[in-house]
Tab-separated table of C-alpha atoms in Angstrom:
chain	number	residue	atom	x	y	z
A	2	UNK	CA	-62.181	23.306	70.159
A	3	UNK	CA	-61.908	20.326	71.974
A	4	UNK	CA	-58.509	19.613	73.103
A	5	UNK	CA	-59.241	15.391	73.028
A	6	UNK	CA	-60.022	15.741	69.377
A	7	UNK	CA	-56.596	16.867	69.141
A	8	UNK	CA	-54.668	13.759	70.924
A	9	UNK	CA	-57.353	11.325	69.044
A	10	UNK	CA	-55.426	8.404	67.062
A	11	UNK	CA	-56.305	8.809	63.524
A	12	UNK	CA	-57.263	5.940	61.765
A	13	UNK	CA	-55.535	4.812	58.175
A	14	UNK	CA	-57.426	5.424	55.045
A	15	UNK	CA	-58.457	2.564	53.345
A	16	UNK	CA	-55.880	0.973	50.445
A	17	UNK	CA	-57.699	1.570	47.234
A	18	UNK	CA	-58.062	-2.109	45.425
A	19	UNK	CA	-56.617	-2.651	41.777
A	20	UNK	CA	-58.486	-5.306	41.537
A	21	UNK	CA	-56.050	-7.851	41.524
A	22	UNK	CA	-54.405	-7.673	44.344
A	23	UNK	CA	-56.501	-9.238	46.281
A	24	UNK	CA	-56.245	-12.184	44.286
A	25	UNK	CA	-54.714	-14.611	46.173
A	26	UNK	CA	-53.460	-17.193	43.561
A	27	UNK	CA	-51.661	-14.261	41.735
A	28	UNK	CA	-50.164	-12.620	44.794
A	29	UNK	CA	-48.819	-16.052	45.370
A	30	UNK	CA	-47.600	-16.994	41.998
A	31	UNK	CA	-45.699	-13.217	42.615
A	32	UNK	CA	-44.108	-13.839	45.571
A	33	UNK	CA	-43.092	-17.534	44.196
A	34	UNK	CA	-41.197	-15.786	40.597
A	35	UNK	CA	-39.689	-13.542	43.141
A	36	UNK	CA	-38.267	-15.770	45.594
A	37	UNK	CA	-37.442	-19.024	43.127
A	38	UNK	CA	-37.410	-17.293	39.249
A	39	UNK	CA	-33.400	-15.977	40.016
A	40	UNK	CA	-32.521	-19.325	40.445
A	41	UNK	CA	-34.815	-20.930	37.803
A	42	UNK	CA	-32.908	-18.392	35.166
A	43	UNK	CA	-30.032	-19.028	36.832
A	44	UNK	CA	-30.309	-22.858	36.637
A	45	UNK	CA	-30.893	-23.001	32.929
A	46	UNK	CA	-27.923	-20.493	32.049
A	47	UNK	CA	-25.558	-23.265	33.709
A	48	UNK	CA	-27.201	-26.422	31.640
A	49	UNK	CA	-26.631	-24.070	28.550
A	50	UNK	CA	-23.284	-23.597	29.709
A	51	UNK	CA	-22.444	-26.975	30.264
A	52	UNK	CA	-24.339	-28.245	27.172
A	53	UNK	CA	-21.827	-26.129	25.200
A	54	UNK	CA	-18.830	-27.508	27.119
A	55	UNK	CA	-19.749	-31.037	26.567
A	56	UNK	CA	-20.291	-29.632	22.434
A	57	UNK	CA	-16.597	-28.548	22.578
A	58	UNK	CA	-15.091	-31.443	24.347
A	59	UNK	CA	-16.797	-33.831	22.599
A	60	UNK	CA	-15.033	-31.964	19.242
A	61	UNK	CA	-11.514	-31.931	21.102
A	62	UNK	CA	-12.108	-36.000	21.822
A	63	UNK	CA	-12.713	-36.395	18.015
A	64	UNK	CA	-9.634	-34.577	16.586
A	65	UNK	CA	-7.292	-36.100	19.396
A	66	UNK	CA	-8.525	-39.234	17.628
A	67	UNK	CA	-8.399	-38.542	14.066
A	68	UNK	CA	-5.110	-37.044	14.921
A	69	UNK	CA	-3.622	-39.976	17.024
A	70	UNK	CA	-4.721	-42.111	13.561
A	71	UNK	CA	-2.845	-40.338	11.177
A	72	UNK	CA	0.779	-41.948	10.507
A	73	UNK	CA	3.689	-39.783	12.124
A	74	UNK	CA	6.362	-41.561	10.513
A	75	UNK	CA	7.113	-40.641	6.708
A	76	UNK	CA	8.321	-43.851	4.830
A	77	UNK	CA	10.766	-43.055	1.807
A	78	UNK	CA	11.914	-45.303	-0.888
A	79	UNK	CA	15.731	-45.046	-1.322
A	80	UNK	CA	17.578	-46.368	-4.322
A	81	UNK	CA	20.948	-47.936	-3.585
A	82	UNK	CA	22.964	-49.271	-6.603
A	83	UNK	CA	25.472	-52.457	-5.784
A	84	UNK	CA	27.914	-49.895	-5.121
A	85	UNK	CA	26.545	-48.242	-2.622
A	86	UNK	CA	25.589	-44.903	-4.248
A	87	UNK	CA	22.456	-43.355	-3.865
A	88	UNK	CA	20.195	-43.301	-6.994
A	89	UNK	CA	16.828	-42.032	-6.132
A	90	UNK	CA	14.738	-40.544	-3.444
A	91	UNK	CA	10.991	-40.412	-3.413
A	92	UNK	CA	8.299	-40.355	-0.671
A	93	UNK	CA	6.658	-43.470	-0.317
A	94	UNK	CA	3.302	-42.474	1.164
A	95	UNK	CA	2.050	-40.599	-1.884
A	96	UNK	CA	1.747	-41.299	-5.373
A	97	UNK	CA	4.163	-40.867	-8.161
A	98	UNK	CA	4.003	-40.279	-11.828
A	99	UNK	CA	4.569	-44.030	-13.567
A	100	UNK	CA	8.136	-44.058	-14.620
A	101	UNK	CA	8.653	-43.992	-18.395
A	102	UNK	CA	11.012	-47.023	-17.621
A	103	UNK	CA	8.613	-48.525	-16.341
A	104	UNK	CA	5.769	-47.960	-18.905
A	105	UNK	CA	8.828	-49.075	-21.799
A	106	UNK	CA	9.146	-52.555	-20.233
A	107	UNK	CA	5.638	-53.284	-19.357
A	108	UNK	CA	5.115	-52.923	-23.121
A	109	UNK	CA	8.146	-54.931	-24.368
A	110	UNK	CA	6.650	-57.901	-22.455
A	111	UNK	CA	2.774	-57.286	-23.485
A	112	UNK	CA	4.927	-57.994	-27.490
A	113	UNK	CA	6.986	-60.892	-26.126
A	114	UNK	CA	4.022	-62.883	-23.998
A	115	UNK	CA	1.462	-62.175	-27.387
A	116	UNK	CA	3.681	-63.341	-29.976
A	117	UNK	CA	6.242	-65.901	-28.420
A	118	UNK	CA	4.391	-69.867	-29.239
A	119	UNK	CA	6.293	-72.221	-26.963
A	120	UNK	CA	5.597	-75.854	-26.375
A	121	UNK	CA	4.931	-75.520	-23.155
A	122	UNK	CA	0.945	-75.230	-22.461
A	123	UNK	CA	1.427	-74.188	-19.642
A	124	UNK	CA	3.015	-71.359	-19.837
A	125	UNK	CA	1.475	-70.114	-23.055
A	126	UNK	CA	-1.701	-69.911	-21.328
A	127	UNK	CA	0.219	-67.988	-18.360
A	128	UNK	CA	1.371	-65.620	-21.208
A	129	UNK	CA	-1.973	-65.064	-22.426
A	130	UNK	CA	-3.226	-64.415	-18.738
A	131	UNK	CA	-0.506	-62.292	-17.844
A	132	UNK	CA	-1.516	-60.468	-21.312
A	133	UNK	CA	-4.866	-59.401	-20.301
A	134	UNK	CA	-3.953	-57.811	-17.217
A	135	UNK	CA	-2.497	-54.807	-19.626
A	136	UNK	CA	-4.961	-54.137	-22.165
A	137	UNK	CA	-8.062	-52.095	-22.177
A	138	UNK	CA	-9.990	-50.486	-25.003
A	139	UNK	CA	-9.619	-51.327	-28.832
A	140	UNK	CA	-6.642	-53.256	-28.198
A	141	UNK	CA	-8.582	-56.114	-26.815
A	142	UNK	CA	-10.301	-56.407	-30.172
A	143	UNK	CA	-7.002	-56.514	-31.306
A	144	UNK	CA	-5.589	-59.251	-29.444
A	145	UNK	CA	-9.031	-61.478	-30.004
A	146	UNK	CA	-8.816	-61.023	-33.635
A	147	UNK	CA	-5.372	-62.122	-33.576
A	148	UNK	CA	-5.772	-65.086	-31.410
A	149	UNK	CA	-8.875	-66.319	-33.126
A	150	UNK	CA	-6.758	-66.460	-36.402
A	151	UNK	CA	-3.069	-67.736	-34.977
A	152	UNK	CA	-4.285	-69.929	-32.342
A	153	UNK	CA	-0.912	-70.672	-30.274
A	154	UNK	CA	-1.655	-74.067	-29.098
A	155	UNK	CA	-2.538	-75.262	-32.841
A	156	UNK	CA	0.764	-73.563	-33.659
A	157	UNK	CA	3.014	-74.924	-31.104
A	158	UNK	CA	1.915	-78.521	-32.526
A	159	UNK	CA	4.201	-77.953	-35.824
A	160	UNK	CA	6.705	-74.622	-34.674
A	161	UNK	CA	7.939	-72.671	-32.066
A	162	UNK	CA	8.419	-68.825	-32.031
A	163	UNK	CA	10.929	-66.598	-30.386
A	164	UNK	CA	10.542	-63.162	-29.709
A	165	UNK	CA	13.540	-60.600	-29.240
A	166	UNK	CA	12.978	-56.999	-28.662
A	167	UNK	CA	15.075	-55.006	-30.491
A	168	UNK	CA	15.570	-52.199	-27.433
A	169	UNK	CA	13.068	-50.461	-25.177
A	170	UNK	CA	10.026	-49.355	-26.819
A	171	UNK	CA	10.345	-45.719	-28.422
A	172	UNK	CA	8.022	-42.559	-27.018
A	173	UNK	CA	5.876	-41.047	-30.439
A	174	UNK	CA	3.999	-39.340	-28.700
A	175	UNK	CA	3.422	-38.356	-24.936
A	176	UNK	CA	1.252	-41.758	-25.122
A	177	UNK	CA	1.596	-43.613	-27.414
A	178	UNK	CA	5.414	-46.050	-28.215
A	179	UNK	CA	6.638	-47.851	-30.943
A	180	UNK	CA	8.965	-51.068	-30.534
A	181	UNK	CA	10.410	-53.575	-32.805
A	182	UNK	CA	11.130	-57.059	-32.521
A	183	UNK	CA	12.653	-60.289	-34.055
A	184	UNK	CA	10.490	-63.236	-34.528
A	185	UNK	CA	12.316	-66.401	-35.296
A	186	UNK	CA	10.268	-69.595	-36.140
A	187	UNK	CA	11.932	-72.978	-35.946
A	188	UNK	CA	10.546	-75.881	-36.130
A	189	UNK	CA	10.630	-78.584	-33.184
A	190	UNK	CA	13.930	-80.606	-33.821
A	191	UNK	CA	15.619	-76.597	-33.798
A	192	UNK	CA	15.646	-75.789	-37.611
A	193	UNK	CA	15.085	-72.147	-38.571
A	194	UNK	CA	12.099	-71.983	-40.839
A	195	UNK	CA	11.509	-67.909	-40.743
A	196	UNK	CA	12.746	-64.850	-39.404
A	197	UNK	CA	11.400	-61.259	-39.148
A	198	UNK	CA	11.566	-57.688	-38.116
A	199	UNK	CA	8.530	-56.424	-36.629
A	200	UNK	CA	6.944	-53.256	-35.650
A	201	UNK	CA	3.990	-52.198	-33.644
A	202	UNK	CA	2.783	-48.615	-32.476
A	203	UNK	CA	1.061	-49.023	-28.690
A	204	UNK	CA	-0.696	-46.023	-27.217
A	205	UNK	CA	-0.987	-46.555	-23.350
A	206	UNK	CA	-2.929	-45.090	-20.285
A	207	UNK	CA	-2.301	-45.253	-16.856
A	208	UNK	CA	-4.582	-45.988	-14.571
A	209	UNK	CA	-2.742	-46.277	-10.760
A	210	UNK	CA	-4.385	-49.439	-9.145
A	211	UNK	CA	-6.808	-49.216	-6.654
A	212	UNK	CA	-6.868	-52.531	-5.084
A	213	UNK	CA	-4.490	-55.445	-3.963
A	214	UNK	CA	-5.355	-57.767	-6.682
A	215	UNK	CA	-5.033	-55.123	-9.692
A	216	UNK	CA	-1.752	-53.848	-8.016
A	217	UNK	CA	-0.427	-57.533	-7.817
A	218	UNK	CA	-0.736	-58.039	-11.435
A	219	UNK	CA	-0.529	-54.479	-13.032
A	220	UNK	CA	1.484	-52.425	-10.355
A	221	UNK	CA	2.292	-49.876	-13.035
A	222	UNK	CA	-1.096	-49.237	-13.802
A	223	UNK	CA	0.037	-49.166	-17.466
A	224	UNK	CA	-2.729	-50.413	-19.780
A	225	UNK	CA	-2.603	-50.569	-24.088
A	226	UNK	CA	-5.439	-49.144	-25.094
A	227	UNK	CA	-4.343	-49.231	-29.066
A	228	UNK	CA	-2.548	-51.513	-30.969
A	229	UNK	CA	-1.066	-51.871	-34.363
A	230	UNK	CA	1.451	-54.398	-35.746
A	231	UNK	CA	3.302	-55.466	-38.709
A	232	UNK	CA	5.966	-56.554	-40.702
A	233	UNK	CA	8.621	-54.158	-41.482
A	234	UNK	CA	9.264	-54.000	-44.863
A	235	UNK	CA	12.935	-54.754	-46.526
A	236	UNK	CA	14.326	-55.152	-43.171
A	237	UNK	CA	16.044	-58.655	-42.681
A	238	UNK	CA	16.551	-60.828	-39.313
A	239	UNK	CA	20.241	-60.295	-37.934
A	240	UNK	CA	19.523	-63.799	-36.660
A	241	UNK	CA	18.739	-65.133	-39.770
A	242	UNK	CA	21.584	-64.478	-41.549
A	243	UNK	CA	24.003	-67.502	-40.216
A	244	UNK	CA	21.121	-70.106	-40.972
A	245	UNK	CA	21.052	-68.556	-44.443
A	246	UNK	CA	24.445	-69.043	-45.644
């Protein structure tokens, strides 16, 4: 055997080809992911992550705001009598029940301003303004009814009439009130000509107001939606009685 054969370098086999690695666009588009697609992933992980954080401050901004809006303070209405004593207590940034007080004398005027007749023009119309900002439903039909029959400026020419409630309007019902009055007719030099009791039966609603100009003129919210009036029978005028005998 020959002993140079032995010490001979022997070559490498050949590499056996896939086929595409001897591409050279995709060897290169390899070695590019490997060196740069770590920081390409890496890269859009941190916009996500800061796309989120903007998300959540952008939501913290918001309810600082709403929350720096909202009123700390919490106004109360005290009543205070001329003594000094404390009456009532009530929250005065949220809405109360109408007070039954209140609903009693918003219907003793609605009876005074619709059947009073002064001389004064004036105020007669003011009456009849005033009147309107109470009534809703069938008790408008009522009151034009009325007025187209016993126009008050055609009255005033040859008497006056005075209205006196006879106490706070009554609760029949949970809404509806009944209230008498005195209507005493004189004539204008001042002599009695008539004298009556009256009744009427009022069923009411209330409706809180929703804007300035309702609340200026209706603050209540108290609104006749019925009406029904008349004479009460066999009862005589208190007031009456001195210009009788």
């Amino acid at each position: 055997m020959n002993t140079m054969s032995i010490f001979k370098k022997k070559s490498p086999a050949p590499v056996q080809s896939t086929g595409l690695g001897n591409n050279p666009y995709i060897n290169a588009r390899e070695e590019w992911l490997e060196r740069y697609g770590s920081y390409i992933s890496r890269a859009t992980q941190w916009r996500m992550a800061a796309f989120l954080c903007l998300i959540l401050t952008a939501i913290s901004i918001t309810g600082n705001v709403i929350q720096a809006r909202q009123v700390k303070t919490v106004p109360y209405i005290i009543e205070v009598d001329n003594l000094g004593t404390l009456g009532a207590v009530a929250r005065a940034d949220r809405a109360s029940s109408t007070p039954k007080r209140l609903i009693q004398a918003s219907i003793a005027t609605c009876i005074s301003d619709w059947r009073t007749v002064t001389a004064d023009v004036e105020l007669q119309r003011k009456m009849i303004e005033r009147l309107s900002f109470f009534m809703a439903g069938s008790a408008k039909g009522v009151l034009r009814e009325w007025y187209e029959a016993n126009n008050p400026f055609e009255i005033a020419k040859n008497k006056l009439v005075h209205v006196e409630i006879k106490g706070l309007p009554l609760p029949v019902s949970p809404n509806s009130y009944r209230v008498e009055w005195v209507e005493t007719v004189r004539s204008h030099a001042g002599v009695l000509l008539d004298s009556h009791v009256y009744e009427a039966t009022a069923t009411v609603q209330i409706s809180p107001p929703m804007v300035d100009a309702v609340l200026l003129r209706n603050p209540g919210g108290v609104y006749i939606t019925a009406l029904s009036a008349g004479k009460v029978v066999g009862a005589a005028a208190a007031s009456a009685k001195p210009d009788a005998q």
